[in-house]
Amino acid sequence: MAILVIAEHDNQSLKAATLNTVGAAAQLGGEVHVLVAGAGCGAVGEAATKIAGVAKVLVCDAPHYEAQGAENVAELVKGLAGGYSHILAAATPAGKNMAPRVAALLDVAQISEIVAVEAPDTFVRPIYAGNALATVKSADAVKVITVRTTAFEAAGEGGAAAVESVPAAADLGLSALVSRELVKSERPELGAAKVIVAGGRGLGSAENFHGLLEPLADKLGAAIGASRAAVDAGYCPNDYQVGQTGKVVAPQLYIAVGVSGAIQHLAGMKDSKVIVAINKDPEAPIFQVADYGLVGDLFQVVPELTAAI
Amino acid sequence: MKILVPVKRVVDYNVKVRVKADGSGVDIANVKMSMNPFDEIGVEEAVRLKEAAVATEVVAVSCGLAASQETLRAAMAMGADRGILVETDAELQPLAVAKLLKAVCDKEQPQLVICGKQAIDDDANQTGQMLAALAGWPQATFASKVSIADGKASVMREIDGGVETLSVTLPAVVTTDLRLNEPRYATLPNIMKAKKKPLETVKPADLGVDVAPRLATLKVSEPAQRKAGEMVADVAQLVDKLKNVAKVI
Ligand SMILES: Cc1cc2nc3c(=O)[nH]c(=O)nc-3n(C[C@H](O)[C@H](O)[C@H](O)COP(=O)(O)OP(=O)(O)OC[C@H]3O[C@@H](n4cnc5c(N)ncnc54)[C@H](O)[C@@H]3O)c2cc1C
Ligand SMILES: Nc1ncnc2c1ncn2[C@@H]1O[C@H](COP(=O)(O)O)[C@@H](O)[C@H]1O
């Protein structure tokens, strides 16, 4: 049977997370289809046809999918589910919002944030903030899964899938989007960045957070991340948060500045290739996962580092 | 308006759990247990809505072992009016919990259910969404602000790249994000008062729910440990390592 990947997009472009999800789907054995549900989302459907390994793109274009509310999209997916052995979404806020709703409508379990495929019915997923890895086997007819994007290679280009338009399901009218405020940034996305500079409470203020980290990030072409404490203190927007309950990242280089290294933070970055920690407290737990640790006052070290690169 | 708040008893967030040597699970014997932090936020939000005279009653519900009574008492000490324990020794997965909560909702008829966004033991992030699906209600997950007016909830929620505000019809399910509020500490008099609040116990069978797990855990293992790193003396040495050894800049 075929595998359905629910595309993540903003009606204009396909989000990179979709490519990693297709990468995971390719390990399941079966034809891979991608569903693009949105409004005026033809260009996204077009882009999806070019993903390597995708056989068919289902486009469902209707006004009530504009905001991609979980209620309406899950209803649509429920109607399509009959032909599929697996339904996959990225473990992003959008995927996590929708996939459990799809699973419950189908009366099946949902398998959250898989990091490996052992067999078409057996998957590995982190539990307890990544302090343990569970291997789970599903007995359900349809496996509804969210995929940790950092654990799977992105599918490449070069596909030539067919497009099929599918009829919309009913508008349930349960939810309406009032407003959406997106932070505009010239920087790479956290999820896709090769280098991340992350700041914690040690920065002390929003001015310091931006004043010290941005020049360093500029030099490295890096994305900026943060600990929850930095977000809570208002140093930066919430979507900078890295961790158990924020974003999971795995860049080539992660520089943690004034971050203590609570398990909830480590859960989101300990798969980075090289970790650098800058902290004035030699006992800070972040040093236990750092490849290179520098004990020092960040107010002195960070400008020095920026100048030296 | 009645608000239902599901609260889960989990290993305290400060505990670093250990994987059992035989790979059968994590060792939680003699480990500190607490209310799931996101559920504390849920209770706080519900109690604030009651204090603001938006809600009339706050009912806490927990599914699991008899010891979950403690979690319900903690919720009542924060201000919940009563507790319902769905008692079972069985392993409960999110779909089963959602079905139990749906059955409780059928009886209690709440206008709002406030779940945590995620239990910090299974890290599933599913139950609220599943409950909303089973009940045919709207969902507003990862909430950082909730207001109720004219039979609707307006919820600001955290999404990739920023925030959005949804208007959902009631009844609805909201799930909490960390920024929603800062939960209060229960005072001693309130802890004493909570002991006298009503706590009802039911069994899954009383609710007609089959809680059999759908996923079998084949094994639980330790994640790969990072190799011990090194301390560098100064910025010059750090830059040298990054350029010439790690070759990442
Ligand atoms: C349910 C739950 C979920 C959570 N999820 C997350 C999550 O997803 N992500 C996350 O990050 N956190 C999360 N947390 C919070 C987490 O437990 C920690 O509280 C948080 O990560 C701490 O952030 P921090 O390291 O910036 O702050 P702190 O722990 O306060 O550390 C600040 C560090 O800065 C250092 N410092 C201070 N001044 C200087 C200076 N001048 N120079 C150098 N170093 C300095 C200090 O030595 C200290 O180590 C969660 C918590 C809970 C309860
Ligand atoms: N056993 C349970 N008893 C009561 N509430 C629960 C239980 N399991 C999950 N929940 C609720 O569902 C939320 C999300 O849990 P999960 O889907 O397991 O990550 C929790 O924060 C609780 O609000």
XYZ file of C-alpha atoms and ligand atoms in Angstrom:
634
model
C 0.000 0.000 0.000
C 1.025 3.577 -0.458
C 2.299 6.082 2.087
C 0.807 9.541 2.484
C 2.973 12.491 3.529
C 1.112 15.610 4.606
C 2.999 18.577 3.190
C 3.851 21.539 5.356
C 3.534 24.838 3.527
C 2.212 28.386 3.664
C 0.189 28.185 0.421
C 3.178 29.630 -1.433
C 6.149 27.462 -0.703
C 6.865 24.025 0.580
C 8.590 23.877 3.988
C 11.892 22.041 4.141
C 10.511 19.766 6.892
C 8.392 18.055 4.217
C 11.558 16.849 2.475
C 12.822 15.115 5.616
C 9.397 13.554 6.103
C 9.540 12.173 2.561
C 13.038 10.925 3.453
C 11.519 8.933 6.318
C 8.640 7.715 4.122
C 11.152 6.330 1.620
C 12.368 3.904 4.292
C 8.931 2.318 4.714
C 8.643 0.594 1.351
C 5.702 1.663 -0.765
C 4.711 4.378 -3.192
C 4.971 7.822 -1.603
C 2.172 10.332 -2.139
C 2.181 13.917 -0.851
C -0.976 15.766 0.163
C -1.012 19.524 -0.283
C -4.136 20.946 1.360
C -4.483 24.703 1.206
C -6.004 27.607 -0.677
C -4.367 28.889 -3.828
C -1.634 26.357 -3.194
C -0.983 25.261 -6.787
C 2.658 26.341 -6.699
C 3.218 24.189 -3.628
C 1.719 21.203 -5.397
C 3.992 21.908 -8.355
C 7.037 22.052 -6.076
C 6.054 18.772 -4.447
C 6.046 16.959 -7.812
C 9.784 17.589 -8.049
C 10.703 15.837 -4.809
C 12.700 12.709 -5.572
C 10.832 9.526 -4.726
C 7.326 10.992 -4.803
C 4.919 9.152 -7.113
C 1.829 11.325 -6.798
C 0.842 14.693 -5.397
C -2.712 15.148 -4.166
C -3.773 18.765 -4.194
C -6.857 19.852 -2.303
C -7.434 23.516 -2.946
C -10.358 25.124 -1.120
C -10.897 28.324 0.876
C -11.476 26.449 4.136
C -7.966 25.005 4.001
C -6.328 28.423 3.775
C -5.310 28.481 7.443
C -4.806 24.693 7.467
C -6.737 24.293 10.679
C -6.356 20.829 12.198
C -10.102 20.201 12.271
C -10.726 20.579 8.548
C -7.472 19.033 7.350
C -7.848 16.001 9.623
C -11.365 15.472 8.278
C -9.963 15.524 4.739
C -7.155 13.093 5.593
C -9.611 10.747 7.277
C -11.484 10.483 3.995
C -8.289 9.711 2.067
C -6.827 7.290 4.591
C -8.382 4.128 3.139
C -5.686 3.669 0.530
C -2.700 4.133 2.823
C -0.618 2.008 5.169
C 1.131 5.021 6.720
C 0.315 8.694 7.146
C 3.280 10.914 7.978
C 3.738 14.516 9.031
C 6.770 16.407 10.289
C 7.090 16.723 14.068
C 6.752 20.496 13.842
C 4.097 22.534 15.644
C 1.839 22.130 12.595
C 2.357 18.376 12.308
C 2.015 17.798 16.029
C -1.206 19.765 16.019
C -2.780 17.744 13.246
C -1.479 14.165 13.265
C -3.034 13.091 16.597
C -6.390 14.377 15.398
C -6.088 12.262 12.244
C -5.109 9.203 14.308
C -8.038 9.553 16.704
C -10.511 9.925 13.821
C -9.129 6.651 12.450
C -9.130 5.022 15.907
C -5.412 4.284 15.713
C -2.428 5.226 17.840
C -0.138 8.020 16.754
C 3.588 7.473 16.943
C 5.286 10.723 17.903
C 8.548 12.082 16.658
C 10.224 8.954 15.310
C 14.017 9.059 14.919
C 14.458 5.711 13.148
C 12.502 3.165 11.132
C 13.333 -0.410 12.167
C 10.599 -2.073 10.110
C 7.393 -0.810 8.484
C 5.609 -1.328 11.806
C 8.493 -0.699 14.214
C 9.963 2.662 15.089
C 12.354 4.296 17.532
C 11.308 7.419 19.420
C 12.765 9.403 22.297
C 10.952 9.582 25.640
C 11.755 11.421 28.889
C 13.332 14.405 27.119
C 15.544 12.106 25.082
C 17.013 10.367 28.124
C 15.690 7.084 26.763
C 14.844 5.682 23.350
C 11.799 3.437 23.006
C 11.406 0.935 20.186
C 7.687 0.537 19.554
C 5.702 -1.775 17.319
C 2.288 -0.795 16.044
C -0.554 -3.247 15.622
C -2.801 -0.725 13.864
C -3.859 -1.006 10.237
C -2.815 2.567 9.475
C 0.256 3.988 11.146
C 0.023 7.700 11.813
C 3.474 9.071 12.503
C 5.280 12.334 13.116
C 8.903 12.496 12.030
C 11.770 14.239 13.796
C 13.223 16.054 10.821
C 16.816 16.157 12.092
C 16.899 12.357 12.162
C 16.172 11.833 8.455
C 17.953 13.019 5.313
C 15.948 15.419 3.192
C 14.705 13.920 -0.068
C 16.451 15.467 -3.056
C 15.122 16.930 -6.273
C 14.530 15.272 -9.597
C 11.085 13.763 -9.134
C 8.351 14.009 -11.736
C 5.207 13.068 -9.873
C 1.721 13.312 -11.278
C -0.704 15.815 -9.782
C -4.201 14.741 -8.872
C -6.698 17.179 -7.480
C -8.898 15.777 -4.761
C -12.275 17.124 -3.686
C -12.521 19.056 -0.448
C -14.216 17.604 2.604
C -16.887 19.605 4.409
C -15.987 22.830 6.205
C -16.629 21.974 9.855
C -16.729 25.642 10.837
C -15.279 24.974 14.281
C -12.326 27.303 14.159
C -11.395 30.582 12.519
C -7.995 32.183 12.142
C -8.099 35.718 13.544
C -4.505 36.763 12.989
C -1.039 35.410 12.446
C 2.137 37.235 13.334
C 5.269 35.761 11.887
C 8.705 36.987 12.840
C 10.566 37.984 9.696
C 14.184 37.086 9.676
C 16.978 37.146 7.144
C 18.698 34.374 9.015
C 18.555 30.687 8.142
C 15.749 28.698 9.739
C 16.746 27.071 13.030
C 15.743 23.644 11.776
C 17.893 23.884 8.661
C 20.844 25.991 9.891
C 24.404 24.628 9.709
C 25.496 26.857 12.569
C 23.428 27.997 15.546
C 24.370 30.527 18.179
C 22.102 30.072 21.193
C 21.725 32.376 24.153
C 20.454 31.778 27.659
C 19.538 33.701 30.744
C 23.215 34.565 31.170
C 22.802 37.265 28.515
C 20.835 39.254 31.069
C 18.683 41.392 28.760
C 17.157 41.600 25.305
C 19.696 44.288 24.361
C 22.598 42.061 25.318
C 21.009 39.044 23.672
C 20.776 40.779 20.318
C 23.769 43.069 20.736
C 26.176 40.233 21.471
C 24.761 37.293 19.543
C 23.804 38.946 16.263
C 27.296 40.096 15.229
C 28.608 36.608 15.964
C 25.745 34.958 14.084
C 26.279 37.356 11.165
C 29.908 36.338 10.869
C 29.047 32.647 10.964
C 25.925 32.841 8.792
C 24.193 31.292 11.768
C 20.641 31.020 13.040
C 19.953 32.238 16.568
C 18.407 29.964 19.171
C 17.618 30.361 22.840
C 16.878 28.572 26.060
C 13.398 28.681 27.507
C 14.617 30.987 30.235
C 15.764 33.510 27.625
C 12.395 33.296 25.882
C 10.503 33.652 29.161
C 12.578 36.659 30.116
C 11.529 38.268 26.837
C 14.996 38.409 25.279
C 13.699 36.891 22.046
C 10.581 35.431 20.384
C 9.233 32.040 21.496
C 10.062 30.305 18.291
C 13.794 30.652 19.035
C 13.392 28.084 21.799
C 15.460 24.940 21.524
C 14.622 21.917 23.660
C 12.245 19.210 24.779
C 9.293 21.470 24.257
C 10.772 23.725 21.607
C 12.703 22.959 18.459
C 15.028 20.027 18.037
C 18.123 20.976 16.082
C 21.241 19.180 14.902
C 23.553 21.683 13.214
C 27.231 21.199 12.388
C 28.092 23.707 15.098
C 26.061 24.798 18.137
C 27.473 27.562 20.290
C 25.684 27.828 23.656
C 26.268 31.158 25.364
C 25.165 31.664 28.971
C 23.051 28.488 28.863
C 23.290 26.191 31.891
C 22.342 23.002 30.042
C 19.141 21.800 31.751
C 18.014 18.381 30.472
C 15.094 20.057 28.746
C 17.510 22.197 26.740
C 19.937 19.354 26.001
C 17.012 17.337 24.608
C 16.862 19.788 21.733
C 20.528 20.129 20.773
C 22.631 17.231 21.943
C 22.667 15.664 18.486
C 24.560 18.664 17.117
C 27.849 17.639 15.519
C 30.090 20.030 17.437
C 28.964 21.785 20.607
C 30.724 24.794 22.087
C 29.765 26.068 25.537
C 30.657 29.456 26.931
C 29.728 29.824 30.585
C 31.255 31.429 33.634
C 30.311 28.494 35.866
C 32.738 25.574 35.403
C 30.136 23.267 36.964
C 27.429 24.104 34.420
C 25.979 20.838 33.010
C 26.307 22.156 29.458
C 30.035 21.377 29.679
C 29.186 17.672 29.957
C 27.928 17.616 26.393
C 30.284 20.234 24.939
C 33.121 19.286 22.600
C 34.829 22.555 23.487
C 34.128 24.358 26.714
C 35.335 27.819 27.598
C 34.896 29.060 31.147
C 34.627 32.799 31.098
C 32.491 35.900 31.184
C 30.415 35.936 28.037
C 30.476 39.725 27.917
C 34.192 39.474 27.282
C 34.394 36.175 25.398
C 31.673 36.710 22.800
C 32.995 40.015 21.361
C 36.483 38.509 21.325
C 35.218 35.451 19.483
C 33.315 37.598 16.991
C 36.473 39.577 16.283
C 38.612 36.456 15.945
C 36.488 34.674 13.343
C -19.163 27.313 32.571
C -17.493 24.134 33.743
C -13.825 23.488 32.970
C -12.259 20.039 32.972
C -8.510 19.835 33.565
C -6.764 16.510 32.898
C -3.706 16.141 35.124
C -1.091 13.416 34.789
C 1.220 12.085 37.465
C 4.720 11.938 35.998
C 8.360 11.699 37.061
C 9.378 15.135 38.343
C 11.013 17.282 35.681
C 14.220 17.626 37.697
C 14.832 13.876 37.742
C 17.137 12.394 35.123
C 15.662 8.943 34.607
C 17.781 5.833 34.129
C 17.107 3.096 31.638
C 16.783 -0.345 33.243
C 19.634 -2.696 32.464
C 17.310 -5.284 30.906
C 15.936 -2.731 28.455
C 12.366 -3.176 29.674
C 11.778 0.455 30.537
C 13.020 3.287 32.738
C 13.516 2.871 36.445
C 10.931 4.937 38.268
C 10.976 3.124 41.596
C 11.669 5.604 44.422
C 11.752 8.530 42.037
C 10.037 11.811 42.871
C 6.661 12.110 41.116
C 4.834 15.376 40.409
C 2.031 16.820 38.384
C 3.048 17.199 34.734
C 4.278 20.839 34.520
C 2.016 21.665 31.579
C -0.974 20.433 33.596
C -0.080 22.753 36.484
C -0.343 25.517 33.925
C -3.718 24.108 32.868
C -5.014 24.086 36.436
C -3.728 27.623 36.982
C -5.484 28.862 33.849
C -8.767 27.216 34.826
C -8.609 28.586 38.370
C -7.898 32.079 37.029
C -10.941 31.794 34.755
C -12.979 30.859 37.789
C -11.553 33.759 39.788
C -12.495 36.033 36.898
C -16.061 34.639 37.135
C -15.841 33.214 33.622
C -15.916 29.654 34.928
C -18.141 28.330 37.682
C -16.481 25.009 38.389
C -13.077 23.436 37.826
C -12.905 19.641 37.765
C -9.534 17.871 37.702
C -9.321 14.403 36.142
C -6.476 11.949 36.304
C -6.195 8.524 34.714
C -3.862 5.896 36.106
C -2.695 4.363 39.354
C -4.396 4.993 42.703
C -1.408 7.202 43.569
C -2.718 9.738 41.027
C -4.989 10.834 43.883
C -2.021 12.888 45.082
C -1.972 14.700 41.752
C -5.690 15.406 42.037
C -5.213 16.705 45.601
C -2.448 18.960 44.307
C -4.814 20.316 41.653
C -7.487 20.888 44.307
C -4.962 22.647 46.529
C -4.349 25.035 43.625
C -8.088 25.707 43.432
C -9.830 22.928 41.505
C -13.228 22.210 43.091
C -13.230 18.438 42.853
C -11.403 15.497 41.363
C -12.186 12.423 39.315
C -9.784 9.499 39.306
C -10.118 6.990 36.508
C -8.260 4.256 38.282
C -6.379 1.498 36.504
C -3.075 -0.327 36.755
C -3.050 -0.829 32.999
C -0.549 0.979 30.783
C -2.403 3.920 29.293
C -1.492 5.310 25.887
C -2.753 8.695 24.648
C -5.614 7.255 22.569
C -6.901 5.343 25.606
C -6.608 8.432 27.831
C -8.448 10.481 25.206
C -11.270 7.911 25.161
C -11.492 7.945 28.957
C -11.574 11.739 28.977
C -14.232 11.707 26.256
C -16.385 9.455 28.428
C -15.882 11.784 31.406
C -16.831 14.744 29.195
C -20.017 12.964 28.139
C -20.981 12.801 31.811
C -19.686 16.150 32.981
C -20.511 18.260 29.900
C -17.715 20.823 30.331
C -17.503 23.796 27.987
C -13.727 23.804 28.034
C -11.046 21.179 28.564
C -7.541 22.430 29.294
C -4.894 19.757 28.738
C -1.144 20.114 28.893
C 0.506 20.235 25.497
C 2.714 17.302 26.337
C 3.358 14.866 29.156
C 7.050 15.011 29.972
C 7.369 11.237 30.381
C 6.020 9.901 27.079
C 6.602 13.236 25.269
C 3.629 12.270 23.104
C 1.852 15.590 22.612
C -1.345 13.877 21.486
C -4.048 13.519 24.087
C -5.734 16.934 23.776
C -5.885 16.737 20.002
C -7.272 13.194 20.185
C -9.919 14.151 22.712
C -10.993 17.053 20.492
C -11.256 14.681 17.510
C -13.306 12.100 19.409
C -15.657 14.759 20.754
C -15.923 16.558 17.415
C -14.746 19.770 19.085
C -12.272 22.378 17.908
C -8.781 22.396 19.348
C -6.415 25.226 20.167
C -3.055 23.705 20.992
C 0.126 25.282 22.426
C -1.794 28.184 23.924
C 0.006 31.221 25.280
C -3.144 33.279 25.925
C -6.801 32.333 26.399
C -9.868 34.535 26.633
C -13.518 33.554 26.633
C -16.384 35.672 25.334
C -19.729 35.160 23.600
C -19.574 31.392 23.597
C -16.176 31.356 21.947
C -12.607 31.036 23.039
C -9.962 33.261 21.563
C -6.611 31.563 21.847
C -3.162 32.812 20.961
C -1.001 29.848 20.072
C 2.667 29.264 19.411
C 3.427 28.156 15.862
C 6.525 27.819 13.728
C 7.836 31.294 13.099
C 5.608 33.178 15.523
C 2.114 33.164 16.952
C -1.451 33.022 15.678
C -4.820 33.714 17.236
C -7.742 31.372 16.679
C -11.363 31.861 17.525
C -12.968 28.513 18.336
C -16.528 27.583 19.220
C -17.218 26.059 22.638
C -16.979 23.370 23.826
C -13.320 23.146 22.888
C -10.014 21.655 23.917
C -7.083 23.943 24.685
C -3.562 22.669 25.351
C -1.125 24.754 27.350
C 2.317 26.030 26.453
C 4.816 27.178 29.072
C 4.206 30.856 28.474
C 0.490 30.740 29.258
C 0.943 31.569 32.929
C 3.053 30.905 35.972
C 1.312 28.399 38.252
C 0.805 29.395 41.877
C 2.202 27.482 44.814
C -0.457 25.873 46.951
C -0.599 27.401 50.433
C -0.773 25.225 53.523
C -4.397 26.179 54.334
C -5.368 25.347 50.758
C -3.567 22.012 50.956
C -5.587 21.246 54.099
C -8.828 22.369 52.456
C -8.088 20.215 49.395
C -8.150 17.101 51.560
C -11.852 17.658 52.162
C -12.841 18.317 48.558
C -14.781 15.547 46.783
C -12.762 12.944 44.915
C -14.695 10.378 42.924
C -13.130 7.162 41.633
C -14.304 5.286 38.537
C -12.840 2.424 36.499
C -12.350 2.331 32.728
C -14.941 -0.467 32.562
C -17.511 1.799 34.293
C -16.969 4.216 31.442
C -17.183 1.455 28.843
C -13.717 2.194 27.481
C -11.273 -0.407 26.163
C -7.829 0.842 27.151
C -5.757 -1.915 25.526
C -2.479 -0.427 24.221
C -2.009 -0.198 20.459
C 1.752 0.090 20.584
C 3.963 -2.568 22.099
C 7.239 -1.328 23.528
C 9.838 -3.835 22.366
C 12.713 -2.254 24.225
C 13.937 0.899 25.886
C 17.568 1.822 25.456
C 20.041 4.451 26.483
C 20.746 7.085 23.798
C 24.305 7.274 22.476
C 26.419 9.273 24.913
C 28.551 12.110 23.608
C 32.277 11.622 23.928
C 33.868 13.728 26.625
C 35.008 17.016 25.202
C 37.833 19.292 26.246
C 38.147 22.655 27.930
C 39.934 25.376 26.016
C 41.916 28.109 27.733
C 40.906 31.080 25.638
C 39.228 32.345 22.493
C 42.344 31.865 20.348
C 42.499 28.186 21.215
C 38.762 27.789 20.637
C 38.972 29.329 17.174
C 41.974 27.169 16.348
C 40.085 24.000 17.334
C 36.981 24.957 15.383
C 39.018 25.813 12.286
C 41.680 23.143 12.284
C 40.390 20.177 14.275
C 36.603 20.198 14.004
C 36.762 22.104 10.686
C 33.330 23.615 11.212
C 34.176 27.264 10.575
C 8.125 21.203 31.297
C 9.349 21.989 31.034
C 9.789 22.094 29.721
C 10.924 22.838 29.433
N 11.320 22.923 28.138
C 12.449 23.597 27.860
C 12.953 23.681 26.511
O 12.362 23.155 25.561
N 14.101 24.367 26.301
C 14.800 24.969 27.311
O 15.843 25.581 27.045
N 14.336 24.923 28.571
C 13.191 24.264 28.863
N 12.741 24.248 30.160
C 13.425 25.063 31.166
C 14.683 24.412 31.705
O 14.348 23.538 32.751
C 15.657 25.487 32.246
O 14.995 26.246 33.221
C 16.185 26.435 31.166
O 16.693 25.697 30.066
C 17.291 27.291 31.752
O 17.694 28.257 30.825
P 19.140 28.926 30.924
O 20.179 27.878 30.810
O 19.184 30.026 29.933
O 19.100 29.615 32.353
P 19.901 29.300 33.668
O 19.722 27.891 34.068
O 19.554 30.364 34.603
O 21.417 29.422 33.229
C 22.063 30.624 32.926
C 23.521 30.291 32.742
O 24.242 31.466 32.350
C 25.490 31.480 33.000
N 25.941 32.866 33.068
C 25.356 33.879 33.753
N 26.045 35.020 33.554
C 27.092 34.724 32.737
C 28.166 35.478 32.189
N 28.304 36.772 32.421
N 29.044 34.836 31.403
C 28.931 33.495 31.150
N 27.931 32.750 31.641
C 27.023 33.349 32.427
C 25.238 30.865 34.357
O 26.431 30.328 34.893
C 24.190 29.786 34.029
O 24.815 28.526 33.771
C 11.611 23.506 30.467
C 11.163 23.391 31.771
C 10.043 22.657 32.066
C 9.578 22.556 33.467
N -3.064 9.587 32.401
C -3.513 10.837 32.233
N -4.379 11.386 33.116
C -4.834 12.643 32.960
N -4.451 13.447 31.947
C -3.594 12.963 31.047
C -3.069 11.645 31.136
N -2.252 11.450 30.083
C -2.238 12.607 29.380
N -3.055 13.518 29.946
C -3.316 14.899 29.502
O -2.884 15.046 28.157
C -1.774 15.944 28.069
C -0.832 15.524 26.970
O -0.296 14.246 27.232
P 0.474 13.385 26.123
O -0.413 13.315 24.943
O 0.682 12.047 26.775
O 1.770 14.090 25.850
C -1.207 15.985 29.473
O -0.511 17.197 29.696
C -2.477 15.879 30.308
O -3.166 17.112 30.366
